[in-house]
CSV table of C-alpha atoms in Angstrom, one decimal:
chain,number,residue,atom,x,y,z
A,1,MET,CA,0.2,-0.2,-0.1
A,2,ALA,CA,2.8,2.4,0.9
A,3,PHE,CA,4.1,1.5,-2.2
A,4,ILE,CA,1.1,2.9,-4.0
A,5,ARG,CA,0.4,5.8,-1.8
A,6,ARG,CA,3.9,7.2,-2.6
A,7,TYR,CA,3.6,6.7,-6.7
A,8,ILE,CA,0.2,7.6,-6.8
A,9,PRO,CA,1.3,11.5,-7.0
A,10,LEU,CA,3.4,11.0,-9.5
A,11,VAL,CA,0.7,9.2,-11.6
A,12,THR,CA,-1.8,11.8,-10.8
A,13,GLN,CA,0.8,14.6,-12.0
A,14,SER,CA,1.6,13.1,-15.0
A,15,LEU,CA,-2.1,12.9,-15.8
A,16,LYS,CA,-3.3,16.4,-15.1
A,17,ASN,CA,-2.8,17.6,-18.3
A,18,VAL,CA,-4.1,14.9,-20.4
A,19,TYR,CA,-8.2,15.0,-21.1
A,20,ILE,CA,-9.4,12.0,-19.1
A,21,GLY,CA,-12.7,10.8,-20.9
A,22,GLU,CA,-14.3,8.3,-18.4
A,23,GLN,CA,-14.6,8.9,-14.7
A,24,ARG,CA,-12.1,6.7,-13.9
A,25,ARG,CA,-8.7,7.0,-12.6
A,26,LYS,CA,-5.7,5.1,-14.3
A,27,ILE,CA,-3.8,3.0,-12.4
A,28,HIS,CA,-0.6,2.3,-15.1
A,29,ARG,CA,0.0,-1.3,-16.2
A,30,TRP,CA,3.4,-1.4,-14.6
A,31,VAL,CA,2.0,-1.0,-11.4
A,32,ALA,CA,0.6,-4.6,-11.0
A,33,PRO,CA,3.6,-6.2,-12.2
A,34,THR,CA,6.2,-4.7,-9.7
A,35,LEU,CA,3.7,-5.3,-6.6
A,36,MET,CA,4.0,-8.8,-7.6
A,37,ALA,CA,7.6,-8.8,-8.1
A,38,LEU,CA,8.3,-6.9,-4.7
A,39,LYS,CA,6.0,-9.6,-3.1
A,40,SER,CA,7.4,-12.5,-4.7
A,41,ARG,CA,10.7,-10.8,-3.5
A,42,GLU,CA,9.5,-10.6,0.0
A,43,ASN,CA,8.5,-13.8,0.3
A,44,LYS,CA,11.5,-15.4,-0.9
A,45,GLN,CA,13.1,-13.5,2.2
A,46,GLY,CA,10.6,-15.4,4.5
A,47,GLY,CA,7.7,-13.6,4.6
A,48,LYS,CA,6.3,-10.1,6.1
A,49,VAL,CA,8.7,-8.7,8.6
A,50,ILE,CA,6.4,-7.5,11.5
A,51,ASN,CA,8.5,-4.9,13.3
A,52,PRO,CA,7.6,-5.0,17.1
A,53,ARG,CA,5.6,-1.8,18.1
A,54,ASN,CA,8.2,-1.2,21.0
A,55,THR,CA,11.4,-0.9,18.6
A,56,PHE,CA,9.7,2.4,16.8
A,57,LEU,CA,11.3,5.6,17.2
A,58,GLU,CA,8.0,7.1,18.8
A,59,TRP,CA,7.5,4.3,21.6
A,60,ASN,CA,7.4,5.4,25.5
A,61,LEU,CA,7.1,2.8,27.6
A,62,GLU,CA,6.2,4.8,30.7
A,63,ALA,CA,3.6,6.6,28.9
A,64,GLU,CA,2.1,3.5,27.7
A,65,LEU,CA,1.8,1.9,31.2
A,66,TYR,CA,0.3,5.1,32.5
A,67,ALA,CA,-2.1,5.4,29.5
A,68,PHE,CA,-3.2,2.0,30.2
A,69,GLY,CA,-3.9,2.3,33.7
A,70,LYS,CA,-5.9,5.4,33.1
A,71,ARG,CA,-7.7,3.6,30.0
A,72,LEU,CA,-9.2,1.1,32.4
A,73,SER,CA,-9.9,3.8,34.9
A,74,GLU,CA,-7.8,2.1,37.7
A,75,ASN,CA,-5.0,2.8,39.6
A,76,PHE,CA,-2.0,0.3,39.2
A,77,ASP,CA,1.3,0.5,41.1
A,78,SER,CA,3.7,1.4,38.3
A,79,ASP,CA,6.4,-1.0,39.5
A,80,LEU,CA,4.1,-3.9,39.8
A,81,LEU,CA,2.1,-2.9,36.3
A,82,LEU,CA,5.6,-3.1,34.6
A,83,GLN,CA,6.1,-6.5,36.4
A,84,ALA,CA,3.1,-7.7,35.2
A,85,PHE,CA,3.9,-7.1,31.7
A,86,THR,CA,7.0,-9.3,31.9
A,87,ASP,CA,6.8,-12.6,30.4
A,88,ARG,CA,9.2,-15.1,31.6
A,89,SER,CA,10.5,-15.3,28.0
A,90,TYR,CA,12.0,-11.9,28.1
A,91,VAL,CA,13.8,-12.4,31.2
A,92,ILE,CA,15.3,-15.4,30.5
A,93,LYS,CA,16.5,-13.5,27.1
A,94,GLU,CA,17.7,-11.0,29.1
A,95,GLU,CA,19.6,-13.0,31.4
A,96,MET,CA,21.7,-14.7,28.6
A,97,LYS,CA,22.2,-11.1,27.2
A,98,GLN,CA,23.5,-10.0,30.7
A,99,LYS,CA,25.8,-13.1,30.8
A,100,GLU,CA,27.5,-12.3,27.6
A,101,MET,CA,27.9,-8.9,28.4
A,102,GLU,CA,29.0,-9.6,32.3
A,103,PHE,CA,26.7,-7.6,34.2
A,104,ASP,CA,23.8,-8.5,36.6
A,105,ILE,CA,20.3,-6.7,36.9
A,106,LYS,CA,17.9,-8.6,38.4
A,107,MET,CA,14.3,-8.8,36.6
A,108,LYS,CA,10.7,-9.8,38.3
A,109,ASP,CA,8.7,-11.8,35.9
A,110,ASN,CA,5.2,-12.1,36.2
A,111,ARG,CA,4.5,-16.2,37.0
A,112,GLU,CA,3.7,-14.9,40.7
A,113,LEU,CA,1.2,-12.1,39.9
A,114,ALA,CA,-0.6,-14.5,37.3
A,115,GLU,CA,-0.8,-17.2,39.6
A,116,GLU,CA,-2.3,-14.8,42.2
A,117,GLY,CA,-4.6,-13.1,39.9
A,118,ARG,CA,-5.5,-16.7,38.3
A,119,LYS,CA,-6.9,-17.7,41.9
A,120,PHE,CA,-8.8,-14.8,42.8
A,121,MET,CA,-10.2,-14.2,39.2
A,122,GLU,CA,-11.2,-18.2,39.8
A,123,GLN,CA,-12.8,-17.8,43.3
A,124,TYR,CA,-14.9,-14.5,42.2
A,125,ILE,CA,-16.0,-15.9,38.9
A,126,GLN,CA,-17.3,-19.1,40.5
A,127,LEU,CA,-19.3,-17.0,43.1
A,128,TYR,CA,-20.6,-14.3,41.0
A,129,LEU,CA,-22.0,-17.0,38.6
A,130,GLU,CA,-23.6,-18.9,41.7
A,131,THR,CA,-25.2,-15.6,42.8
A,132,VAL,CA,-26.4,-14.3,39.3
A,133,LEU,CA,-27.6,-17.9,38.2
A,134,PRO,CA,-29.0,-19.2,41.7
A,135,LYS,CA,-30.8,-22.2,40.5
A,136,PHE,CA,-28.3,-23.6,38.1
A,137,PRO,CA,-26.3,-26.8,39.3
A,138,MET,CA,-22.8,-27.0,40.0
A,139,GLU,CA,-21.9,-28.6,37.2
A,140,GLY,CA,-23.1,-25.8,34.7
A,141,ILE,CA,-21.6,-23.4,36.6
A,142,ALA,CA,-18.2,-25.1,36.2
A,143,SER,CA,-18.4,-25.5,32.6
A,144,ILE,CA,-19.6,-21.8,32.1
A,145,HIS,CA,-16.7,-20.8,34.3
A,146,ASN,CA,-14.1,-22.9,32.3
A,147,HIS,CA,-15.2,-21.0,29.3
A,148,LEU,CA,-14.7,-17.7,31.0
A,149,THR,CA,-11.3,-18.4,32.3
A,150,SER,CA,-10.0,-20.5,29.1
A,151,GLU,CA,-7.0,-19.4,27.4
A,152,LYS,CA,-9.0,-18.2,24.1
A,153,VAL,CA,-11.5,-16.0,26.0
A,154,LEU,CA,-8.8,-14.2,28.6
A,155,ALA,CA,-6.3,-13.5,25.3
A,156,ASN,CA,-9.3,-11.9,23.6
A,157,VAL,CA,-10.0,-9.7,26.2
A,158,SER,CA,-6.1,-9.2,26.8
A,159,LEU,CA,-6.1,-8.1,23.4
A,160,HIS,CA,-8.5,-5.7,23.4
A,161,LEU,CA,-7.4,-3.7,26.4
A,162,GLY,CA,-4.0,-3.1,24.4
A,163,THR,CA,-1.7,-5.5,26.5
A,164,LYS,CA,-0.4,-6.8,22.5
A,165,ASP,CA,2.3,-4.1,22.1
A,166,ILE,CA,3.5,-3.4,25.8
A,167,ILE,CA,3.8,-6.8,26.6
A,168,LEU,CA,8.0,-7.4,27.0
A,169,ALA,CA,8.2,-11.0,25.6
A,170,ASP,CA,11.0,-12.7,23.3
A,171,GLU,CA,8.3,-12.9,20.2
A,172,TYR,CA,6.2,-10.6,18.1
A,173,PRO,CA,3.4,-10.6,17.9
A,174,VAL,CA,2.8,-12.5,21.1
A,175,ASP,CA,1.1,-15.8,21.2
A,176,ASN,CA,-2.6,-16.4,23.3
A,177,TYR,CA,-0.9,-17.8,26.1
A,178,THR,CA,1.3,-14.7,26.6
A,179,LEU,CA,-1.8,-12.5,26.3
A,180,ALA,CA,-3.8,-14.8,28.6
A,181,ASN,CA,-0.9,-14.8,31.2
A,182,ALA,CA,-0.6,-11.1,31.1
A,183,PHE,CA,-4.1,-10.6,31.8
A,184,LYS,CA,-4.2,-12.7,34.7
A,185,ALA,CA,-0.8,-10.8,36.0
A,186,ILE,CA,-2.4,-7.3,35.7
A,187,VAL,CA,-5.4,-8.5,37.7
A,188,GLY,CA,-2.7,-9.8,40.5
A,189,ALA,CA,-1.2,-6.4,40.4
A,190,LEU,CA,-4.5,-4.9,40.3
A,191,LEU,CA,-5.4,-7.0,43.5
A,192,ARG,CA,-2.0,-5.7,45.0
A,193,SER,CA,-2.6,-2.3,44.6
A,194,SER,CA,-6.2,-1.5,44.7
A,195,GLY,CA,-7.6,-4.0,46.8
A,196,GLU,CA,-9.9,-7.0,46.6
A,197,GLU,CA,-13.2,-4.9,45.5
A,198,GLN,CA,-11.5,-2.9,42.8
A,199,ALA,CA,-10.3,-6.4,41.2
A,200,ALA,CA,-13.4,-8.0,41.5
A,201,HIS,CA,-15.1,-4.8,39.4
A,202,PHE,CA,-12.3,-5.1,37.0
A,203,VAL,CA,-13.0,-8.9,36.4
A,204,ARG,CA,-16.8,-8.5,36.3
A,205,ASP,CA,-16.4,-5.5,33.8
A,206,PHE,CA,-14.0,-7.4,31.3
A,207,VAL,CA,-14.2,-10.8,31.8
A,208,ILE,CA,-17.8,-11.7,33.1
A,209,THR,CA,-19.5,-9.4,30.7
A,210,ASN,CA,-18.5,-11.9,27.8
A,211,LEU,CA,-21.4,-13.7,28.6
A,212,GLN,CA,-23.5,-10.8,27.6
A,213,GLY,CA,-25.7,-11.8,24.5
A,214,GLN,CA,-24.6,-15.9,24.8
A,215,ASP,CA,-27.0,-19.0,25.9
A,216,VAL,CA,-25.6,-20.1,29.1
A,217,ASN,CA,-27.0,-23.7,28.5
A,218,GLU,CA,-24.7,-24.0,25.4
A,219,PHE,CA,-21.6,-23.9,27.5
A,220,TRP,CA,-23.0,-27.3,29.2
A,221,HIS,CA,-23.4,-30.2,27.3
A,222,ILE,CA,-26.0,-32.7,29.1
A,223,GLU,CA,-25.5,-35.8,27.8
A,224,ASP,CA,-28.9,-37.4,28.7
A,225,PRO,CA,-31.2,-34.9,29.8
A,226,TRP,CA,-33.9,-37.6,30.3
A,227,THR,CA,-32.3,-39.5,33.2
A,228,MET,CA,-31.1,-36.4,34.3
A,229,LEU,CA,-34.6,-34.9,34.5
A,230,THR,CA,-36.4,-38.1,36.0
A,231,ASP,CA,-33.6,-38.1,38.5
A,232,LEU,CA,-34.5,-34.7,39.6
A,233,ILE,CA,-38.2,-35.4,39.4
A,234,ALA,CA,-37.8,-38.4,41.6
A,235,LYS,CA,-36.4,-36.8,44.8
A,236,THR,CA,-39.4,-34.5,44.6
A,237,GLY,CA,-41.7,-37.7,44.6
A,238,SER,CA,-44.0,-36.3,41.6
A,239,LYS,CA,-45.0,-38.3,38.7
A,240,LEU,CA,-43.4,-37.3,35.3
A,241,GLU,CA,-45.1,-38.5,32.3
A,242,PRO,CA,-44.3,-37.9,28.8
A,243,ARG,CA,-47.5,-37.5,25.8
A,244,LEU,CA,-47.5,-37.7,22.2
A,245,ILE,CA,-49.2,-34.2,21.7
A,246,GLY,CA,-49.1,-33.8,17.7
A,247,GLU,CA,-47.7,-35.6,14.9
A,248,VAL,CA,-47.6,-34.5,11.7
A,249,GLY,CA,-46.4,-36.1,8.3
A,250,LYS,CA,-45.7,-39.7,9.9
A,251,ASN,CA,-43.8,-41.9,7.9
A,252,THR,CA,-42.6,-38.8,5.4
A,253,LEU,CA,-39.0,-37.0,5.2
A,254,LEU,CA,-40.6,-33.9,6.8
A,255,ALA,CA,-42.2,-36.0,9.8
A,256,CYS,CA,-42.7,-33.8,12.8
A,257,TYR,CA,-43.4,-35.0,16.3
A,258,ARG,CA,-44.7,-33.1,19.2
A,259,VAL,CA,-44.0,-34.5,23.1
A,260,GLY,CA,-45.4,-32.6,26.3
A,261,LEU,CA,-44.0,-33.5,29.8
A,262,TYR,CA,-46.5,-33.4,32.1
A,263,LEU,CA,-46.0,-33.2,36.1
A,264,ASP,CA,-48.9,-34.3,38.0
A,265,LYS,CA,-51.4,-33.8,35.1
A,266,LYS,CA,-49.8,-30.2,34.8
A,267,MET,CA,-47.8,-29.4,31.5
A,268,LEU,CA,-44.0,-28.5,32.3
A,269,SER,CA,-42.5,-28.3,28.9
A,270,SER,CA,-43.2,-29.2,25.2
A,271,GLY,CA,-40.5,-30.2,22.6
A,272,PHE,CA,-40.6,-31.2,19.0
A,273,GLY,CA,-38.4,-33.5,16.7
A,274,GLU,CA,-38.2,-35.7,13.4
A,275,THR,CA,-38.5,-38.8,16.0
A,276,VAL,CA,-40.4,-39.3,18.9
A,277,ALA,CA,-37.1,-40.1,20.9
A,278,THR,CA,-35.7,-36.8,19.7
A,279,ALA,CA,-39.1,-34.9,20.5
A,280,LYS,CA,-38.9,-36.4,24.0
A,281,GLU,CA,-35.2,-35.2,24.6
A,282,MET,CA,-35.9,-31.6,23.4
A,283,ALA,CA,-38.9,-31.9,26.1
A,284,ALA,CA,-36.4,-33.0,28.6
A,285,ARG,CA,-33.8,-30.1,27.6
A,286,GLU,CA,-36.6,-27.6,27.7
A,287,ALA,CA,-38.0,-28.8,31.2
A,288,LEU,CA,-34.4,-29.1,32.6
A,289,LYS,CA,-33.8,-25.0,31.4
A,290,LYS,CA,-36.9,-24.4,33.4
A,291,ILE,CA,-35.8,-26.2,36.7
A,292,PHE,CA,-32.7,-24.3,36.3
A,293,GLY,CA,-34.2,-21.1,35.5
A,294,THR,CA,-32.2,-20.2,32.3
A,295,GLU,CA,-35.0,-20.6,29.7
A,296,ASP,CA,-34.8,-18.7,26.5
A,297,ASN,CA,-36.6,-15.9,27.9
A,298,MET,CA,-34.5,-15.3,31.0
A,299,TYR,CA,-33.7,-12.0,32.3
A,300,PRO,CA,-30.3,-11.1,31.2
A,301,ILE,CA,-27.5,-11.9,33.5
A,302,ASN,CA,-26.8,-8.7,35.6
A,303,PHE,CA,-23.5,-7.5,35.2
A,304,LYS,CA,-23.7,-4.7,37.9
A,305,LEU,CA,-23.4,-6.5,41.6
A,306,ASN,CA,-21.0,-4.6,43.1
A,307,GLY,CA,-18.7,-6.0,45.9
A,308,ILE,CA,-17.5,-9.7,46.2
A,309,PRO,CA,-21.0,-11.7,46.6
A,310,LYS,CA,-21.0,-14.1,49.4
A,311,SER,CA,-20.7,-17.7,48.9
A,312,SER,CA,-23.8,-19.9,49.8
A,313,CYS,CA,-22.4,-23.5,48.6
A,314,ASN,CA,-24.6,-25.3,50.9
A,315,SER,CA,-28.0,-24.7,49.3
A,316,ARG,CA,-26.5,-25.3,45.9
A,317,TYR,CA,-27.3,-28.7,44.4
A,318,GLN,CA,-25.3,-31.3,42.6
A,319,VAL,CA,-26.9,-33.1,39.6
A,320,SER,CA,-24.7,-36.4,38.7
A,321,ALA,CA,-24.8,-36.1,34.6
A,322,SER,CA,-24.5,-39.6,33.9
B,1,MET,CA,-19.6,-2.2,-9.6
B,2,SER,CA,-20.8,-5.3,-7.2
B,3,ASN,CA,-19.8,-5.6,-4.0
B,4,SER,CA,-17.5,-8.5,-4.6
B,5,ASN,CA,-15.2,-5.9,-6.7
B,6,LEU,CA,-15.1,-3.3,-3.9
B,7,PHE,CA,-11.8,-3.2,-2.1
B,8,LEU,CA,-13.5,-2.7,1.5
B,9,LYS,CA,-13.8,-5.7,3.9
B,10,SER,CA,-17.6,-6.3,5.2
B,11,ALA,CA,-18.4,-5.7,8.7
B,12,PHE,CA,-21.3,-5.8,11.3
B,13,VAL,CA,-22.3,-2.8,13.6
B,14,ARG,CA,-20.4,-4.4,16.8
B,15,ALA,CA,-18.9,-3.2,19.7
B,16,PRO,CA,-15.4,-4.4,20.5
B,17,LEU,CA,-15.4,-6.2,24.1
B,18,GLN,CA,-18.9,-5.4,24.8
B,19,ASN,CA,-17.6,-2.0,25.6
B,20,GLY,CA,-20.0,-0.1,27.7
B,21,VAL,CA,-21.2,-3.5,29.1
B,22,GLY,CA,-19.2,-3.1,32.0
B,23,ARG,CA,-17.4,0.2,31.8
B,24,TYR,CA,-16.4,2.2,28.5
B,25,VAL,CA,-12.9,2.1,27.4
B,26,CYS,CA,-11.7,4.7,24.9
B,27,GLN,CA,-10.6,2.6,21.9
B,28,LEU,CA,-8.1,5.1,20.5
B,29,GLN,CA,-4.8,3.6,22.2
B,30,ARG,CA,-2.3,6.1,20.7
B,31,ILE,CA,-1.9,8.8,18.2
B,32,VAL,CA,1.1,9.7,16.2
B,33,LEU,CA,1.6,13.5,15.0
B,34,LYS,CA,4.1,13.7,11.9
B,35,PHE,CA,4.9,17.2,10.8
B,36,CYS,CA,7.7,19.6,9.5
B,37,LYS,CA,8.6,22.6,11.6
B,38,SER,CA,9.3,24.6,9.0
B,39,HIS,CA,7.1,23.9,5.5
B,40,GLY,CA,3.8,25.9,5.0
B,41,GLY,CA,1.8,22.6,4.6
B,42,SER,CA,2.2,21.9,8.0
B,43,ARG,CA,0.9,25.1,9.4
B,44,GLY,CA,-2.4,24.1,10.4
B,45,ILE,CA,-1.1,21.1,12.4
B,46,ARG,CA,1.9,23.4,14.0
B,47,ASP,CA,-1.3,25.6,15.3
B,48,PHE,CA,-3.0,22.6,16.8
B,49,ILE,CA,-0.1,21.4,18.5
B,50,GLU,CA,0.5,25.1,20.0
B,51,GLN,CA,-3.0,25.6,20.9
B,52,ASP,CA,-4.9,22.5,21.6
B,53,LEU,CA,-2.9,19.5,22.0
B,54,VAL,CA,-1.8,20.2,25.7
B,55,ASN,CA,-5.6,20.3,26.2
B,56,PHE,CA,-6.2,17.2,24.5
B,57,ALA,CA,-3.6,15.2,26.2
B,58,LYS,CA,-5.3,16.4,29.8
B,59,GLN,CA,-8.8,15.3,28.5
B,60,ASN,CA,-7.7,11.9,26.9
B,61,PRO,CA,-5.0,10.5,29.6
B,62,SER,CA,-5.6,7.0,28.1
B,63,VAL,CA,-4.4,8.2,24.8
B,64,VAL,CA,-0.7,8.4,24.5
B,65,VAL,CA,0.3,11.4,22.3
B,66,TYR,CA,3.5,11.1,20.0
B,67,LEU,CA,4.9,14.3,18.3
B,68,LYS,CA,7.4,13.4,15.6
B,69,PRO,CA,9.0,16.2,13.7
B,70,ARG,CA,10.4,15.3,10.1
B,71,ARG,CA,12.1,17.6,8.0
B,72,HIS,CA,10.4,19.0,4.9
B,73,ARG,CA,7.7,16.2,4.6
B,74,SER,CA,4.0,16.8,4.7
B,75,PRO,CA,2.3,16.3,7.9
B,76,ALA,CA,0.3,13.3,8.6
B,77,VAL,CA,-1.6,11.7,11.7
B,78,VAL,CA,-1.5,7.8,12.5
B,79,ALA,CA,-4.1,6.6,15.1
B,80,GLU,CA,-3.6,3.2,16.5
B,81,TYR,CA,-6.7,1.2,18.0
B,82,LEU,CA,-7.2,-1.0,20.6
B,83,ASN,CA,-8.5,-3.7,18.2
B,84,GLY,CA,-5.2,-3.4,15.9
B,85,ASP,CA,-6.2,-1.0,13.3
B,86,ARG,CA,-3.8,1.6,12.3
B,87,VAL,CA,-5.5,4.9,10.5
B,88,TRP,CA,-3.1,7.0,8.6
B,89,MET,CA,-4.4,10.4,7.7
B,90,SER,CA,-2.8,13.2,5.6
B,91,MET,CA,-2.8,16.5,7.2
B,92,HIS,CA,-1.3,18.4,4.0
B,93,LEU,CA,-2.5,21.8,4.1
B,94,LYS,CA,-5.5,21.4,6.4
B,95,THR,CA,-6.3,24.2,8.6
B,96,HIS,CA,-6.2,24.4,12.6
B,97,SER,CA,-10.2,23.9,12.7
B,98,GLU,CA,-10.3,20.9,10.2
B,99,ILE,CA,-7.5,19.2,12.0
B,100,THR,CA,-9.2,19.7,15.5
B,101,LYS,CA,-12.3,18.1,14.2
B,102,TRP,CA,-10.7,15.4,12.2
B,103,ILE,CA,-8.6,14.5,15.4
B,104,GLU,CA,-12.2,14.2,17.2
B,105,VAL,CA,-13.2,11.9,14.4
B,106,LEU,CA,-10.1,9.7,15.4
B,107,ARG,CA,-10.5,9.9,19.1
B,108,THR,CA,-14.2,8.8,19.1
B,109,GLN,CA,-14.0,6.1,16.3
B,110,GLN,CA,-13.5,2.5,17.6
B,111,GLY,CA,-11.3,1.3,14.9
B,112,ASP,CA,-10.3,1.7,11.0
B,113,VAL,CA,-14.4,2.4,10.2
B,114,SER,CA,-13.9,3.9,7.2
B,115,GLY,CA,-12.3,1.2,5.8
B,116,ALA,CA,-15.2,-1.2,6.3
B,117,ARG,CA,-18.5,-1.6,4.5
B,118,LEU,CA,-21.6,-2.2,6.7
B,119,ARG,CA,-23.6,-5.1,5.6
B,120,LYS,CA,-26.6,-3.9,7.7
B,121,TYR,CA,-27.2,-1.3,10.2
B,122,GLN,CA,-28.1,-3.4,12.7
B,123,TYR,CA,-26.9,-6.7,14.2
B,124,THR,CA,-28.5,-9.4,16.5
B,125,ASP,CA,-26.9,-12.6,18.0
B,126,HIS,CA,-30.5,-14.1,17.6
B,127,PRO,CA,-32.5,-13.5,15.0
B,128,SER,CA,-35.5,-15.2,16.0
B,129,LEU,CA,-37.2,-15.0,19.4
B,130,GLN,CA,-39.7,-17.7,18.7
B,131,GLY,CA,-37.5,-20.2,17.8
B,132,PRO,CA,-38.0,-22.5,14.7
B,133,TRP,CA,-41.3,-22.8,13.3
B,134,THR,CA,-43.2,-26.2,13.5
B,135,PRO,CA,-46.7,-27.3,11.9
B,136,PHE,CA,-47.8,-26.8,16.0
B,137,THR,CA,-46.1,-23.2,16.2
B,138,PHE,CA,-49.7,-21.4,15.1
B,139,LYS,CA,-52.1,-24.4,15.8
B,140,ASP,CA,-55.8,-23.2,16.2
B,141,PRO,CA,-56.4,-24.0,19.8
B,142,GLU,CA,-60.0,-24.9,18.7
B,143,LEU,CA,-58.5,-28.3,17.2
B,144,ASN,CA,-57.5,-29.5,20.9
B,145,VAL,CA,-61.2,-30.3,22.0
B,146,ALA,CA,-62.6,-30.8,18.2
B,147,GLN,CA,-63.9,-34.3,17.8
B,148,LEU,CA,-62.2,-35.4,14.4
B,149,PRO,CA,-63.3,-36.1,11.8
B,150,ASP,CA,-65.0,-33.0,11.5
B,151,PRO,CA,-66.3,-31.5,8.4
B,152,LYS,CA,-65.5,-28.1,9.7
B,153,PHE,CA,-61.8,-29.1,10.0
B,154,GLY,CA,-61.5,-31.8,7.2
B,155,ALA,CA,-63.4,-29.6,4.7
B,156,ASN,CA,-60.7,-29.2,1.1
B,157,ASN,CA,-61.3,-25.3,0.9
B,158,ARG,CA,-57.9,-24.8,-0.5
B,159,ILE,CA,-58.6,-25.1,-4.0
B,160,PRO,CA,-59.7,-21.7,-5.5
B,161,MET,CA,-63.0,-22.0,-7.4
B,162,SER,CA,-62.5,-22.8,-11.1
B,163,ALA,CA,-64.2,-20.7,-13.8
B,164,THR,CA,-66.9,-23.4,-14.6
B,165,GLU,CA,-67.9,-23.0,-11.2
B,166,LYS,CA,-68.1,-19.5,-10.8
B,167,LEU,CA,-70.1,-19.5,-14.3
B,168,ARG,CA,-72.6,-22.1,-12.9
B,169,ILE,CA,-73.1,-20.3,-9.6
B,170,MET,CA,-73.6,-17.1,-11.8
B,171,PHE,CA,-76.3,-18.8,-13.7
B,172,GLU,CA,-78.3,-20.5,-10.7
B,173,LYS,CA,-78.4,-16.9,-9.2
B,174,GLN,CA,-79.9,-15.6,-12.4
B,175,LYS,CA,-82.3,-18.4,-12.6
B,176,ILE,CA,-83.5,-18.0,-9.5
B,177,SER,CA,-84.0,-14.3,-9.8
B,178,ASP,CA,-86.3,-14.9,-13.0
B,179,GLU,CA,-88.0,-17.1,-11.4
B,180,GLU,CA,-88.8,-14.8,-8.4
B,181,VAL,CA,-89.6,-12.0,-10.8
B,182,LYS,CA,-92.3,-14.1,-12.9
B,183,THR,CA,-94.0,-15.1,-9.5
B,184,GLY,CA,-94.1,-11.4,-8.8
B,185,GLU,CA,-96.2,-11.0,-11.4
C-alpha cells in the first residue's frame, strides 16, 4: 500500500494535463507487475517482517503504562504493572544477554502475579455465577466458569485492552498463552495495588461481560437430559409423564412429532423433533432449562453486582450427569 | 460495480469487547502527529500542537500522544486502536479547525470504520425470538377439543374456485331471480 501511496502523486501529476474522457483514475500497467515482483521478493526472504511496536522511534514505555491504567480507569502501582507485563521468556532472554556482557540486573517476571490473579479470578467468577444463576447446578456453573477462564477468552480480552504491544516477551506478535498470562498478572497487580473489591469489579467488567448475549446452556453439554430430569423429579416425589401431543407427516421425510411432559397432570414443557425420541429429549431439555431458570426468555444476567458476593454453597445442589 | 469488486472488507455493527456493558474504554490507544517545523503545509498542524494539544492530552489521559517532527515532509496523523487497526491520515494543507475536527473523529471512532463496508445497520446474535417454526406453532386451539373427523376442519377449501364453477353459480342465481320476477307478476 505504501508503494502505491508513494507513487500515486506521480501518476496523478502526469495525468493532470491529459484529458480523461471516462470518470476513472488510471492505474499504470506497470503497477501490478511491480507489486507482484516485490511481493515475491518478500516471500523469498521469508515473508512479511512485522516489526515490534516497541522498537519504533515513537515509543515510550512509561507513557504507555500510564495510559494503560488510565484507559481502564484503575490506579495501578507502576512497578507492579511493569512486572505484570514482563513475561518469563523476556527475562530469560535478558539474562542470556547480561551473561554475555557480564553484568547482572535482577528482573522480576509475572509468574507470581499471574498465579495470584488466576486464583482470585477463579474464586470470584465462581461466586459471581452462583449469585446471578441461583438455580443453575454446580456442573453447569463449572462449565461456564471454564469457558470464561479459558485461554482463548482471556487472550481476547487482553488483546482488546491493548496489552499486545506493551508485553515484554521474546517474540512478536505474542501468542495467546502470553496474552492470557499477562491479563491474569494484571488482575494480580490490581489486587495488590487497589484491593479486592476494585479487582473484582475489573474482572466483572471485562471477563464476566463476555456472557452478554450468549446462551448459558450452550456451555454445558448434557449427555442424557431425560435421565437427569427423571432423577431430579424423583427427588420431589412427583410423577413425570411424557405424552405425544402432536404428529405431522408420519412416514415422510418431513415428519414432526411433539411431545409434552406432564408433571402431576400439569404441563411442564414441550419439545418437537423428527422422531418421538428426539422430541422427548428436546422436551426434557426444555424442562431442565425451566428448572434451572435459564429459559430462552430469562432475564439478562446482571453485570452490575457490586462487591464480592457471599458464598452459598450449602443450598446449591449437584446433578450427576450420567 | 458489485460488492465483490469493492476493496472494502465487510463488517457488522459491533462494539469491541462488549464495550459499555461493564465500563467504557476509549478505543484510541495512541496517536502520532508527524509534521515539519518549517514547511507551509504543516501550518495547521503546528497551530494545533501549539494551541490544543496539551488540552487534548489532559482530557484524554488514556491516549498516548507522540510528536514526530520530520524535515520537509508533509504532515500526517497515525491513530492506533485497541483492536489493532491503524489509521493513517494526511494533514497536508489542512487548517487548524479542520485538524481539530479530524482528530475528534479519530478519537471517537472504534477502529478503521471508514475501511469497512457495513452489511446492515443493525445486528443481532439471535434473529428469532420465537425459535424454529413447526406445524404446531400457530395451531388453532379449537383443534385441541374437536372431535375428528369434522367437516369444519376436514373440508378441502384450499383449492380456488374454477371458472366453470363460478359461471354455474352465476347461472343458478340468475335463474332464481328470473323465477322470482315471474312469481312477482
